[in-house]
Amino acid sequence: MGEKVVAGRIDLSDRQLYRDKLRRCLTGLERLLAEKRFDRPRNLMGLEIELNLAGADGMPRMLNAQVLERIASRDFQTELAMFNLEVNIAPHPLGGRVFDRLAEELRASLAYADRKAGELDAGIVMIGILPTLDRDDLVSTNLSAVDRYALLNDQIVAARGEDFALDIDGVERLTCTSKSIAPEAACTSVQLHLQVTPGRFADVWNAAQAVTAAQIAVGANSPFLFGRELWRESRPPLFQQSTDTRPPELQAQGVRPRTWFGERWISSAHELFEENLRFFPALLPICDDEEPLDVLDAGGIPELHELVLHNGTVYRWNRPVYGIADGVPHLRVENRVLPAGPTITDVIANAAFYYGLVRALAEESRPVWTRLPFEAAAANFDAACKHGIEARLRWPRRGRYGGTAEVDAVTLVRDELLPLAATGLDAWGIEPADRDLYLGVIEERCRRRANGATWQAATFHRALETGMPRDAALAATTRRYRELSLAGEPVHTWPVGLPEPVPAG
């Protein structure tokens, strides 16, 4: 979002003009919804993966512009920092052998990108947070040379009015400050899109919110930042703190952060867009020439540029998206919970688990969100980020007794959520071979209590036990991670530790 943003001075009057335009965009959205102008059900899904560039030594390489020039494909784009790339996979109908097709497309795309990066002595690393990142890597001078990133950084810094404070207390504690939003670039994720009709949007979004903790528990892959071992999935606290426009006084007043789980279940997509306008000041108050209500009056479909741009600066873990394809508007739920990696098979397994589970939960006669307090879903998300596959979560009891109970995440996924995901994939028309292969990956992670985060942490500690210094152990872990990721076997099969002892020093 925001591809057309160009750097320039923002006047005080721009904000009022933009606010007025946002309201007209919201009215336009209301009219589109009331007039039932949205696309018919199409069962379309899409996938984006954020990637890291690293050298043979495992250290980040600030080369995305040069690598993209060599890749020369519209499927690859810049991301926030110079060591980031993003790959976008075209929308696919959910059904048949779609997951195998997605896996093959990703293998071809990433192998090609890795070869091109190799021409510059770099390589692709698909991981939630690159373990070798240092504070000196995440500074404003290493932001990608794109106007919208520079302007977004300037506006968030101005809104906060002071340095960003990072404070994450996990296995170890990290406390530091940053003068820019650059630390957010450490967070590389998988974004899963699902096109839904307006009538189905609320059920799908609520279901997606309910399952975020399960997604993180089985998929955690970001245990390190700046040489510290933190949460099993450290991206969410890092993302929130590194984009937080609130100084401590506003935090104390209960002002919402821009990176946000939310605070309630919803009954329509409109509620989320309206909330974004009501709670969050504009960061990029740039107005387009389109008058959305005039376009509607003329029988056209408005782009709603301002609404889309503003929506892209509110970082919900399940974000509502308005888009137009072939002249017809549509709505998507964008699930932003998962870290990238470790392998393509793992990414597709995470996607299959999500799409199957959301379909099944959205169609239950007694939906989970009518039985689970929203506060419990938010607490589950935090618990899963902190503890990963060892988390304990609150979930509605089965049977006539009702209420909720605390349950081990592995038990919940294996005994209740995986069968639901299988039912949901059947409802999408996924071939049983695809269903069983990819849900089997999730089942094996649960059986072995293993995911990307557990492998990284165990391998790092194994390296320390050989006498390696911390920095060297993190670099060696990163190099071994890339080697195994390229080999392609899912992470639950990876042997812990380095391939051979490395002498200390």
mmCIF file with all atom_site columns, C-alpha atoms in Angstrom, residues 288-466:
data_model
loop_
_atom_site.group_PDB
_atom_site.id
_atom_site.type_symbol
_atom_site.label_atom_id
_atom_site.label_alt_id
_atom_site.label_comp_id
_atom_site.label_asym_id
_atom_site.label_entity_id
_atom_site.label_seq_id
_atom_site.pdbx_PDB_ins_code
_atom_site.Cartn_x
_atom_site.Cartn_y
_atom_site.Cartn_z
_atom_site.occupancy
_atom_site.B_iso_or_equiv
_atom_site.pdbx_formal_charge
_atom_site.auth_seq_id
_atom_site.auth_comp_id
_atom_site.auth_asym_id
_atom_site.auth_atom_id
_atom_site.pdbx_PDB_model_num
ATOM 1   C CA . ASP A 1 288 ? -5.825  11.775  -4.351  1.00 0.00 ? 288 ASP A CA 1
ATOM 2   C CA . ASP A 1 289 ? -7.866  13.666  -6.959  1.00 0.00 ? 289 ASP A CA 1
ATOM 3   C CA . GLU A 1 290 ? -10.655 11.077  -6.962  1.00 0.00 ? 290 GLU A CA 1
ATOM 4   C CA . GLU A 1 291 ? -13.949 12.099  -5.354  1.00 0.00 ? 291 GLU A CA 1
ATOM 5   C CA . PRO A 1 292 ? -15.360 8.730   -4.280  1.00 0.00 ? 292 PRO A CA 1
ATOM 6   C CA . LEU A 1 293 ? -18.980 9.824   -3.930  1.00 0.00 ? 293 LEU A CA 1
ATOM 7   C CA . ASP A 1 294 ? -18.945 11.437  -7.377  1.00 0.00 ? 294 ASP A CA 1
ATOM 8   C CA . VAL A 1 295 ? -17.560 8.215   -8.830  1.00 0.00 ? 295 VAL A CA 1
ATOM 9   C CA . LEU A 1 296 ? -20.347 6.255   -7.161  1.00 0.00 ? 296 LEU A CA 1
ATOM 10  C CA . ASP A 1 297 ? -22.994 8.712   -8.384  1.00 0.00 ? 297 ASP A CA 1
ATOM 11  C CA . ALA A 1 298 ? -21.700 8.173   -11.909 1.00 0.00 ? 298 ALA A CA 1
ATOM 12  C CA . GLY A 1 299 ? -22.068 4.393   -11.545 1.00 0.00 ? 299 GLY A CA 1
ATOM 13  C CA . GLY A 1 300 ? -18.345 3.741   -11.128 1.00 0.00 ? 300 GLY A CA 1
ATOM 14  C CA . ILE A 1 301 ? -16.254 1.981   -8.499  1.00 0.00 ? 301 ILE A CA 1
ATOM 15  C CA . PRO A 1 302 ? -14.082 4.308   -6.378  1.00 0.00 ? 302 PRO A CA 1
ATOM 16  C CA . GLU A 1 303 ? -10.502 3.363   -5.546  1.00 0.00 ? 303 GLU A CA 1
ATOM 17  C CA . LEU A 1 304 ? -10.881 4.825   -2.025  1.00 0.00 ? 304 LEU A CA 1
ATOM 18  C CA . HIS A 1 305 ? -7.209  5.786   -2.120  1.00 0.00 ? 305 HIS A CA 1
ATOM 19  C CA . GLU A 1 306 ? -7.107  7.575   1.229   1.00 0.00 ? 306 GLU A CA 1
ATOM 20  C CA . LEU A 1 307 ? -8.936  4.798   3.062   1.00 0.00 ? 307 LEU A CA 1
ATOM 21  C CA . VAL A 1 308 ? -6.564  2.193   1.618   1.00 0.00 ? 308 VAL A CA 1
ATOM 22  C CA . LEU A 1 309 ? -3.475  4.262   2.449   1.00 0.00 ? 309 LEU A CA 1
ATOM 23  C CA . HIS A 1 310 ? -4.611  4.964   6.017   1.00 0.00 ? 310 HIS A CA 1
ATOM 24  C CA . ASN A 1 311 ? -5.572  1.325   6.512   1.00 0.00 ? 311 ASN A CA 1
ATOM 25  C CA . GLY A 1 312 ? -2.027  0.357   5.536   1.00 0.00 ? 312 GLY A CA 1
ATOM 26  C CA . THR A 1 313 ? -0.600  2.377   8.452   1.00 0.00 ? 313 THR A CA 1
ATOM 27  C CA . VAL A 1 314 ? -2.655  0.542   11.097  1.00 0.00 ? 314 VAL A CA 1
ATOM 28  C CA . TYR A 1 315 ? -0.887  -2.747  11.705  1.00 0.00 ? 315 TYR A CA 1
ATOM 29  C CA . ARG A 1 316 ? -3.589  -5.172  12.804  1.00 0.00 ? 316 ARG A CA 1
ATOM 30  C CA . TRP A 1 317 ? -2.534  -8.815  12.967  1.00 0.00 ? 317 TRP A CA 1
ATOM 31  C CA . ASN A 1 318 ? -5.645  -9.561  10.908  1.00 0.00 ? 318 ASN A CA 1
ATOM 32  C CA . ARG A 1 319 ? -6.122  -6.567  8.646   1.00 0.00 ? 319 ARG A CA 1
ATOM 33  C CA . PRO A 1 320 ? -9.187  -5.729  6.528   1.00 0.00 ? 320 PRO A CA 1
ATOM 34  C CA . VAL A 1 321 ? -8.283  -4.972  2.911   1.00 0.00 ? 321 VAL A CA 1
ATOM 35  C CA . TYR A 1 322 ? -10.343 -3.229  0.228   1.00 0.00 ? 322 TYR A CA 1
ATOM 36  C CA . GLY A 1 323 ? -9.259  -3.848  -3.346  1.00 0.00 ? 323 GLY A CA 1
ATOM 37  C CA . ILE A 1 324 ? -10.466 -3.777  -6.950  1.00 0.00 ? 324 ILE A CA 1
ATOM 38  C CA . ALA A 1 325 ? -9.812  -6.511  -9.509  1.00 0.00 ? 325 ALA A CA 1
ATOM 39  C CA . ASP A 1 326 ? -11.139 -6.378  -13.073 1.00 0.00 ? 326 ASP A CA 1
ATOM 40  C CA . GLY A 1 327 ? -13.267 -3.370  -12.143 1.00 0.00 ? 327 GLY A CA 1
ATOM 41  C CA . VAL A 1 328 ? -15.048 -5.150  -9.273  1.00 0.00 ? 328 VAL A CA 1
ATOM 42  C CA . PRO A 1 329 ? -14.446 -4.320  -5.586  1.00 0.00 ? 329 PRO A CA 1
ATOM 43  C CA . HIS A 1 330 ? -13.661 -7.024  -3.066  1.00 0.00 ? 330 HIS A CA 1
ATOM 44  C CA . LEU A 1 331 ? -12.730 -7.475  0.589   1.00 0.00 ? 331 LEU A CA 1
ATOM 45  C CA . ARG A 1 332 ? -9.891  -9.586  1.980   1.00 0.00 ? 332 ARG A CA 1
ATOM 46  C CA . VAL A 1 333 ? -8.754  -10.674 5.407   1.00 0.00 ? 333 VAL A CA 1
ATOM 47  C CA . GLU A 1 334 ? -4.967  -10.314 5.523   1.00 0.00 ? 334 GLU A CA 1
ATOM 48  C CA . ASN A 1 335 ? -3.478  -12.585 8.183   1.00 0.00 ? 335 ASN A CA 1
ATOM 49  C CA . ARG A 1 336 ? -0.101  -11.117 9.228   1.00 0.00 ? 336 ARG A CA 1
ATOM 50  C CA . VAL A 1 337 ? 0.641   -13.329 12.220  1.00 0.00 ? 337 VAL A CA 1
ATOM 51  C CA . LEU A 1 338 ? 3.181   -15.835 10.947  1.00 0.00 ? 338 LEU A CA 1
ATOM 52  C CA . PRO A 1 339 ? 6.943   -15.435 10.665  1.00 0.00 ? 339 PRO A CA 1
ATOM 53  C CA . ALA A 1 340 ? 8.656   -16.319 7.407   1.00 0.00 ? 340 ALA A CA 1
ATOM 54  C CA . GLY A 1 341 ? 10.164  -19.804 7.016   1.00 0.00 ? 341 GLY A CA 1
ATOM 55  C CA . PRO A 1 342 ? 11.772  -22.060 7.917   1.00 0.00 ? 342 PRO A CA 1
ATOM 56  C CA . THR A 1 343 ? 11.162  -23.909 4.602   1.00 0.00 ? 343 THR A CA 1
ATOM 57  C CA . ILE A 1 344 ? 8.651   -23.666 1.786   1.00 0.00 ? 344 ILE A CA 1
ATOM 58  C CA . THR A 1 345 ? 7.024   -26.871 3.050   1.00 0.00 ? 345 THR A CA 1
ATOM 59  C CA . ASP A 1 346 ? 6.641   -25.292 6.497   1.00 0.00 ? 346 ASP A CA 1
ATOM 60  C CA . VAL A 1 347 ? 5.163   -22.092 5.031   1.00 0.00 ? 347 VAL A CA 1
ATOM 61  C CA . ILE A 1 348 ? 2.606   -24.046 3.006   1.00 0.00 ? 348 ILE A CA 1
ATOM 62  C CA . ALA A 1 349 ? 1.782   -26.261 6.001   1.00 0.00 ? 349 ALA A CA 1
ATOM 63  C CA . ASN A 1 350 ? 1.122   -23.130 8.089   1.00 0.00 ? 350 ASN A CA 1
ATOM 64  C CA . ALA A 1 351 ? -1.101  -21.807 5.297   1.00 0.00 ? 351 ALA A CA 1
ATOM 65  C CA . ALA A 1 352 ? -3.062  -25.051 4.991   1.00 0.00 ? 352 ALA A CA 1
ATOM 66  C CA . PHE A 1 353 ? -3.621  -25.133 8.754   1.00 0.00 ? 353 PHE A CA 1
ATOM 67  C CA . TYR A 1 354 ? -4.846  -21.530 8.720   1.00 0.00 ? 354 TYR A CA 1
ATOM 68  C CA . TYR A 1 355 ? -7.170  -21.747 5.718   1.00 0.00 ? 355 TYR A CA 1
ATOM 69  C CA . GLY A 1 356 ? -8.704  -25.017 6.858   1.00 0.00 ? 356 GLY A CA 1
ATOM 70  C CA . LEU A 1 357 ? -9.169  -23.901 10.441  1.00 0.00 ? 357 LEU A CA 1
ATOM 71  C CA . VAL A 1 358 ? -10.679 -20.525 9.557   1.00 0.00 ? 358 VAL A CA 1
ATOM 72  C CA . ARG A 1 359 ? -13.166 -22.142 7.162   1.00 0.00 ? 359 ARG A CA 1
ATOM 73  C CA . ALA A 1 360 ? -14.290 -24.690 9.764   1.00 0.00 ? 360 ALA A CA 1
ATOM 74  C CA . LEU A 1 361 ? -14.546 -22.217 12.653  1.00 0.00 ? 361 LEU A CA 1
ATOM 75  C CA . ALA A 1 362 ? -16.380 -19.605 10.557  1.00 0.00 ? 362 ALA A CA 1
ATOM 76  C CA . GLU A 1 363 ? -19.078 -22.151 9.764   1.00 0.00 ? 363 GLU A CA 1
ATOM 77  C CA . GLU A 1 364 ? -19.631 -23.613 13.234  1.00 0.00 ? 364 GLU A CA 1
ATOM 78  C CA . SER A 1 365 ? -23.169 -23.382 14.579  1.00 0.00 ? 365 SER A CA 1
ATOM 79  C CA . ARG A 1 366 ? -21.825 -22.119 17.919  1.00 0.00 ? 366 ARG A CA 1
ATOM 80  C CA . PRO A 1 367 ? -18.852 -20.006 16.834  1.00 0.00 ? 367 PRO A CA 1
ATOM 81  C CA . VAL A 1 368 ? -15.814 -19.983 19.062  1.00 0.00 ? 368 VAL A CA 1
ATOM 82  C CA . TRP A 1 369 ? -16.015 -16.183 19.448  1.00 0.00 ? 369 TRP A CA 1
ATOM 83  C CA . THR A 1 370 ? -19.401 -16.509 21.131  1.00 0.00 ? 370 THR A CA 1
ATOM 84  C CA . ARG A 1 371 ? -17.786 -18.767 23.749  1.00 0.00 ? 371 ARG A CA 1
ATOM 85  C CA . LEU A 1 372 ? -14.315 -17.217 24.141  1.00 0.00 ? 372 LEU A CA 1
ATOM 86  C CA . PRO A 1 373 ? -13.908 -13.714 25.627  1.00 0.00 ? 373 PRO A CA 1
ATOM 87  C CA . PHE A 1 374 ? -11.924 -11.451 23.326  1.00 0.00 ? 374 PHE A CA 1
ATOM 88  C CA . GLU A 1 375 ? -9.565  -10.678 26.197  1.00 0.00 ? 375 GLU A CA 1
ATOM 89  C CA . ALA A 1 376 ? -8.763  -14.393 26.412  1.00 0.00 ? 376 ALA A CA 1
ATOM 90  C CA . ALA A 1 377 ? -7.950  -14.502 22.681  1.00 0.00 ? 377 ALA A CA 1
ATOM 91  C CA . ALA A 1 378 ? -5.594  -11.544 23.112  1.00 0.00 ? 378 ALA A CA 1
ATOM 92  C CA . ALA A 1 379 ? -3.960  -13.159 26.157  1.00 0.00 ? 379 ALA A CA 1
ATOM 93  C CA . ASN A 1 380 ? -3.574  -16.396 24.193  1.00 0.00 ? 380 ASN A CA 1
ATOM 94  C CA . PHE A 1 381 ? -1.749  -14.505 21.455  1.00 0.00 ? 381 PHE A CA 1
ATOM 95  C CA . ASP A 1 382 ? 0.726   -13.044 23.960  1.00 0.00 ? 382 ASP A CA 1
ATOM 96  C CA . ALA A 1 383 ? 1.234   -16.426 25.648  1.00 0.00 ? 383 ALA A CA 1
ATOM 97  C CA . ALA A 1 384 ? 1.951   -18.118 22.315  1.00 0.00 ? 384 ALA A CA 1
ATOM 98  C CA . CYS A 1 385 ? 4.422   -15.391 21.330  1.00 0.00 ? 385 CYS A CA 1
ATOM 99  C CA . LYS A 1 386 ? 6.261   -15.760 24.641  1.00 0.00 ? 386 LYS A CA 1
ATOM 100 C CA . HIS A 1 387 ? 6.288   -19.541 24.940  1.00 0.00 ? 387 HIS A CA 1
ATOM 101 C CA . GLY A 1 388 ? 5.735   -20.866 21.421  1.00 0.00 ? 388 GLY A CA 1
ATOM 102 C CA . ILE A 1 389 ? 4.896   -24.538 21.212  1.00 0.00 ? 389 ILE A CA 1
ATOM 103 C CA . GLU A 1 390 ? 5.078   -24.834 25.024  1.00 0.00 ? 390 GLU A CA 1
ATOM 104 C CA . ALA A 1 391 ? 2.321   -22.240 25.544  1.00 0.00 ? 391 ALA A CA 1
ATOM 105 C CA . ARG A 1 392 ? -0.833  -22.877 27.508  1.00 0.00 ? 392 ARG A CA 1
ATOM 106 C CA . LEU A 1 393 ? -3.990  -21.325 26.073  1.00 0.00 ? 393 LEU A CA 1
ATOM 107 C CA . ARG A 1 394 ? -7.576  -20.720 27.195  1.00 0.00 ? 394 ARG A CA 1
ATOM 108 C CA . TRP A 1 395 ? -10.144 -22.365 24.937  1.00 0.00 ? 395 TRP A CA 1
ATOM 109 C CA . PRO A 1 396 ? -13.897 -23.128 25.172  1.00 0.00 ? 396 PRO A CA 1
ATOM 110 C CA . ARG A 1 397 ? -14.680 -26.454 26.809  1.00 0.00 ? 397 ARG A CA 1
ATOM 111 C CA . ARG A 1 398 ? -16.383 -29.047 24.677  1.00 0.00 ? 398 ARG A CA 1
ATOM 112 C CA . GLY A 1 399 ? -19.642 -30.518 25.853  1.00 0.00 ? 399 GLY A CA 1
ATOM 113 C CA . ARG A 1 400 ? -22.513 -29.220 27.888  1.00 0.00 ? 400 ARG A CA 1
ATOM 114 C CA . TYR A 1 401 ? -20.576 -27.591 30.718  1.00 0.00 ? 401 TYR A CA 1
ATOM 115 C CA . GLY A 1 402 ? -19.447 -24.535 28.772  1.00 0.00 ? 402 GLY A CA 1
ATOM 116 C CA . GLY A 1 403 ? -16.940 -21.977 29.903  1.00 0.00 ? 403 GLY A CA 1
ATOM 117 C CA . THR A 1 404 ? -13.245 -22.045 29.096  1.00 0.00 ? 404 THR A CA 1
ATOM 118 C CA . ALA A 1 405 ? -10.313 -24.059 30.358  1.00 0.00 ? 405 ALA A CA 1
ATOM 119 C CA . GLU A 1 406 ? -6.549  -23.740 30.122  1.00 0.00 ? 406 GLU A CA 1
ATOM 120 C CA . VAL A 1 407 ? -5.044  -26.310 27.794  1.00 0.00 ? 407 VAL A CA 1
ATOM 121 C CA . ASP A 1 408 ? -1.593  -27.133 26.473  1.00 0.00 ? 408 ASP A CA 1
ATOM 122 C CA . ALA A 1 409 ? -1.241  -25.647 22.960  1.00 0.00 ? 409 ALA A CA 1
ATOM 123 C CA . VAL A 1 410 ? 0.032   -28.935 21.519  1.00 0.00 ? 410 VAL A CA 1
ATOM 124 C CA . THR A 1 411 ? -2.939  -30.839 22.943  1.00 0.00 ? 411 THR A CA 1
ATOM 125 C CA . LEU A 1 412 ? -5.389  -28.238 21.630  1.00 0.00 ? 412 LEU A CA 1
ATOM 126 C CA . VAL A 1 413 ? -3.900  -28.274 18.140  1.00 0.00 ? 413 VAL A CA 1
ATOM 127 C CA . ARG A 1 414 ? -3.488  -32.031 17.884  1.00 0.00 ? 414 ARG A CA 1
ATOM 128 C CA . ASP A 1 415 ? -6.810  -33.116 19.407  1.00 0.00 ? 415 ASP A CA 1
ATOM 129 C CA . GLU A 1 416 ? -9.200  -30.356 18.360  1.00 0.00 ? 416 GLU A CA 1
ATOM 130 C CA . LEU A 1 417 ? -7.831  -27.900 15.813  1.00 0.00 ? 417 LEU A CA 1
ATOM 131 C CA . LEU A 1 418 ? -6.160  -30.254 13.329  1.00 0.00 ? 418 LEU A CA 1
ATOM 132 C CA . PRO A 1 419 ? -9.384  -32.268 12.827  1.00 0.00 ? 419 PRO A CA 1
ATOM 133 C CA . LEU A 1 420 ? -11.231 -28.963 12.319  1.00 0.00 ? 420 LEU A CA 1
ATOM 134 C CA . ALA A 1 421 ? -8.604  -27.822 9.810   1.00 0.00 ? 421 ALA A CA 1
ATOM 135 C CA . ALA A 1 422 ? -9.011  -31.102 7.899   1.00 0.00 ? 422 ALA A CA 1
ATOM 136 C CA . THR A 1 423 ? -12.774 -30.547 7.776   1.00 0.00 ? 423 THR A CA 1
ATOM 137 C CA . GLY A 1 424 ? -12.230 -27.000 6.524   1.00 0.00 ? 424 GLY A CA 1
ATOM 138 C CA . LEU A 1 425 ? -9.826  -28.092 3.789   1.00 0.00 ? 425 LEU A CA 1
ATOM 139 C CA . ASP A 1 426 ? -12.356 -30.700 2.681   1.00 0.00 ? 426 ASP A CA 1
ATOM 140 C CA . ALA A 1 427 ? -14.959 -27.929 2.482   1.00 0.00 ? 427 ALA A CA 1
ATOM 141 C CA . TRP A 1 428 ? -12.595 -25.908 0.261   1.00 0.00 ? 428 TRP A CA 1
ATOM 142 C CA . GLY A 1 429 ? -12.263 -28.946 -2.004  1.00 0.00 ? 429 GLY A CA 1
ATOM 143 C CA . ILE A 1 430 ? -8.570  -29.537 -1.256  1.00 0.00 ? 430 ILE A CA 1
ATOM 144 C CA . GLU A 1 431 ? -7.304  -32.912 -2.484  1.00 0.00 ? 431 GLU A CA 1
ATOM 145 C CA . PRO A 1 432 ? -6.813  -35.378 0.408   1.00 0.00 ? 432 PRO A CA 1
ATOM 146 C CA . ALA A 1 433 ? -3.152  -35.871 -0.569  1.00 0.00 ? 433 ALA A CA 1
ATOM 147 C CA . ASP A 1 434 ? -2.439  -32.150 -0.087  1.00 0.00 ? 434 ASP A CA 1
ATOM 148 C CA . ARG A 1 435 ? -4.529  -32.016 3.079   1.00 0.00 ? 435 ARG A CA 1
ATOM 149 C CA . ASP A 1 436 ? -2.793  -34.969 4.699   1.00 0.00 ? 436 ASP A CA 1
ATOM 150 C CA . LEU A 1 437 ? 0.726   -33.964 3.643   1.00 0.00 ? 437 LEU A CA 1
ATOM 151 C CA . TYR A 1 438 ? 0.626   -30.426 4.959   1.00 0.00 ? 438 TYR A CA 1
ATOM 152 C CA . LEU A 1 439 ? -1.495  -30.973 8.070   1.00 0.00 ? 439 LEU A CA 1
ATOM 153 C CA . GLY A 1 440 ? 0.815   -33.901 8.768   1.00 0.00 ? 440 GLY A CA 1
ATOM 154 C CA . VAL A 1 441 ? 3.680   -31.412 9.058   1.00 0.00 ? 441 VAL A CA 1
ATOM 155 C CA . ILE A 1 442 ? 1.774   -29.536 11.787  1.00 0.00 ? 442 ILE A CA 1
ATOM 156 C CA . GLU A 1 443 ? 0.965   -32.814 13.537  1.00 0.00 ? 443 GLU A CA 1
ATOM 157 C CA . GLU A 1 444 ? 4.644   -33.824 13.541  1.00 0.00 ? 444 GLU A CA 1
ATOM 158 C CA . ARG A 1 445 ? 5.675   -30.468 15.005  1.00 0.00 ? 445 ARG A CA 1
ATOM 159 C CA . CYS A 1 446 ? 3.193   -31.097 17.812  1.00 0.00 ? 446 CYS A CA 1
ATOM 160 C CA . ARG A 1 447 ? 4.396   -34.676 18.343  1.00 0.00 ? 447 ARG A CA 1
ATOM 161 C CA . ARG A 1 448 ? 8.031   -33.588 18.564  1.00 0.00 ? 448 ARG A CA 1
ATOM 162 C CA . ARG A 1 449 ? 7.291   -30.206 20.184  1.00 0.00 ? 449 ARG A CA 1
ATOM 163 C CA . ALA A 1 450 ? 9.543   -28.683 17.549  1.00 0.00 ? 450 ALA A CA 1
ATOM 164 C CA . ASN A 1 451 ? 9.367   -25.628 15.306  1.00 0.00 ? 451 ASN A CA 1
ATOM 165 C CA . GLY A 1 452 ? 11.763  -23.028 13.923  1.00 0.00 ? 452 GLY A CA 1
ATOM 166 C CA . ALA A 1 453 ? 12.143  -21.268 17.276  1.00 0.00 ? 453 ALA A CA 1
ATOM 167 C CA . THR A 1 454 ? 12.954  -24.445 19.205  1.00 0.00 ? 454 THR A CA 1
ATOM 168 C CA . TRP A 1 455 ? 15.528  -25.468 16.581  1.00 0.00 ? 455 TRP A CA 1
ATOM 169 C CA . GLN A 1 456 ? 17.228  -22.067 16.575  1.00 0.00 ? 456 GLN A CA 1
ATOM 170 C CA . ALA A 1 457 ? 17.414  -21.894 20.365  1.00 0.00 ? 457 ALA A CA 1
ATOM 171 C CA . ALA A 1 458 ? 18.611  -25.487 20.800  1.00 0.00 ? 458 ALA A CA 1
ATOM 172 C CA . THR A 1 459 ? 21.252  -25.156 18.073  1.00 0.00 ? 459 THR A CA 1
ATOM 173 C CA . PHE A 1 460 ? 22.502  -21.852 19.508  1.00 0.00 ? 460 PHE A CA 1
ATOM 174 C CA . HIS A 1 461 ? 22.867  -23.366 22.982  1.00 0.00 ? 461 HIS A CA 1
ATOM 175 C CA . ARG A 1 462 ? 24.589  -26.431 21.548  1.00 0.00 ? 462 ARG A CA 1
ATOM 176 C CA . ALA A 1 463 ? 27.086  -24.072 19.869  1.00 0.00 ? 463 ALA A CA 1
ATOM 177 C CA . LEU A 1 464 ? 27.661  -22.201 23.144  1.00 0.00 ? 464 LEU A CA 1
ATOM 178 C CA . GLU A 1 465 ? 28.394  -25.509 24.864  1.00 0.00 ? 465 GLU A CA 1
ATOM 179 C CA . THR A 1 466 ? 31.297  -26.045 22.463  1.00 0.00 ? 466 THR A CA 1
#
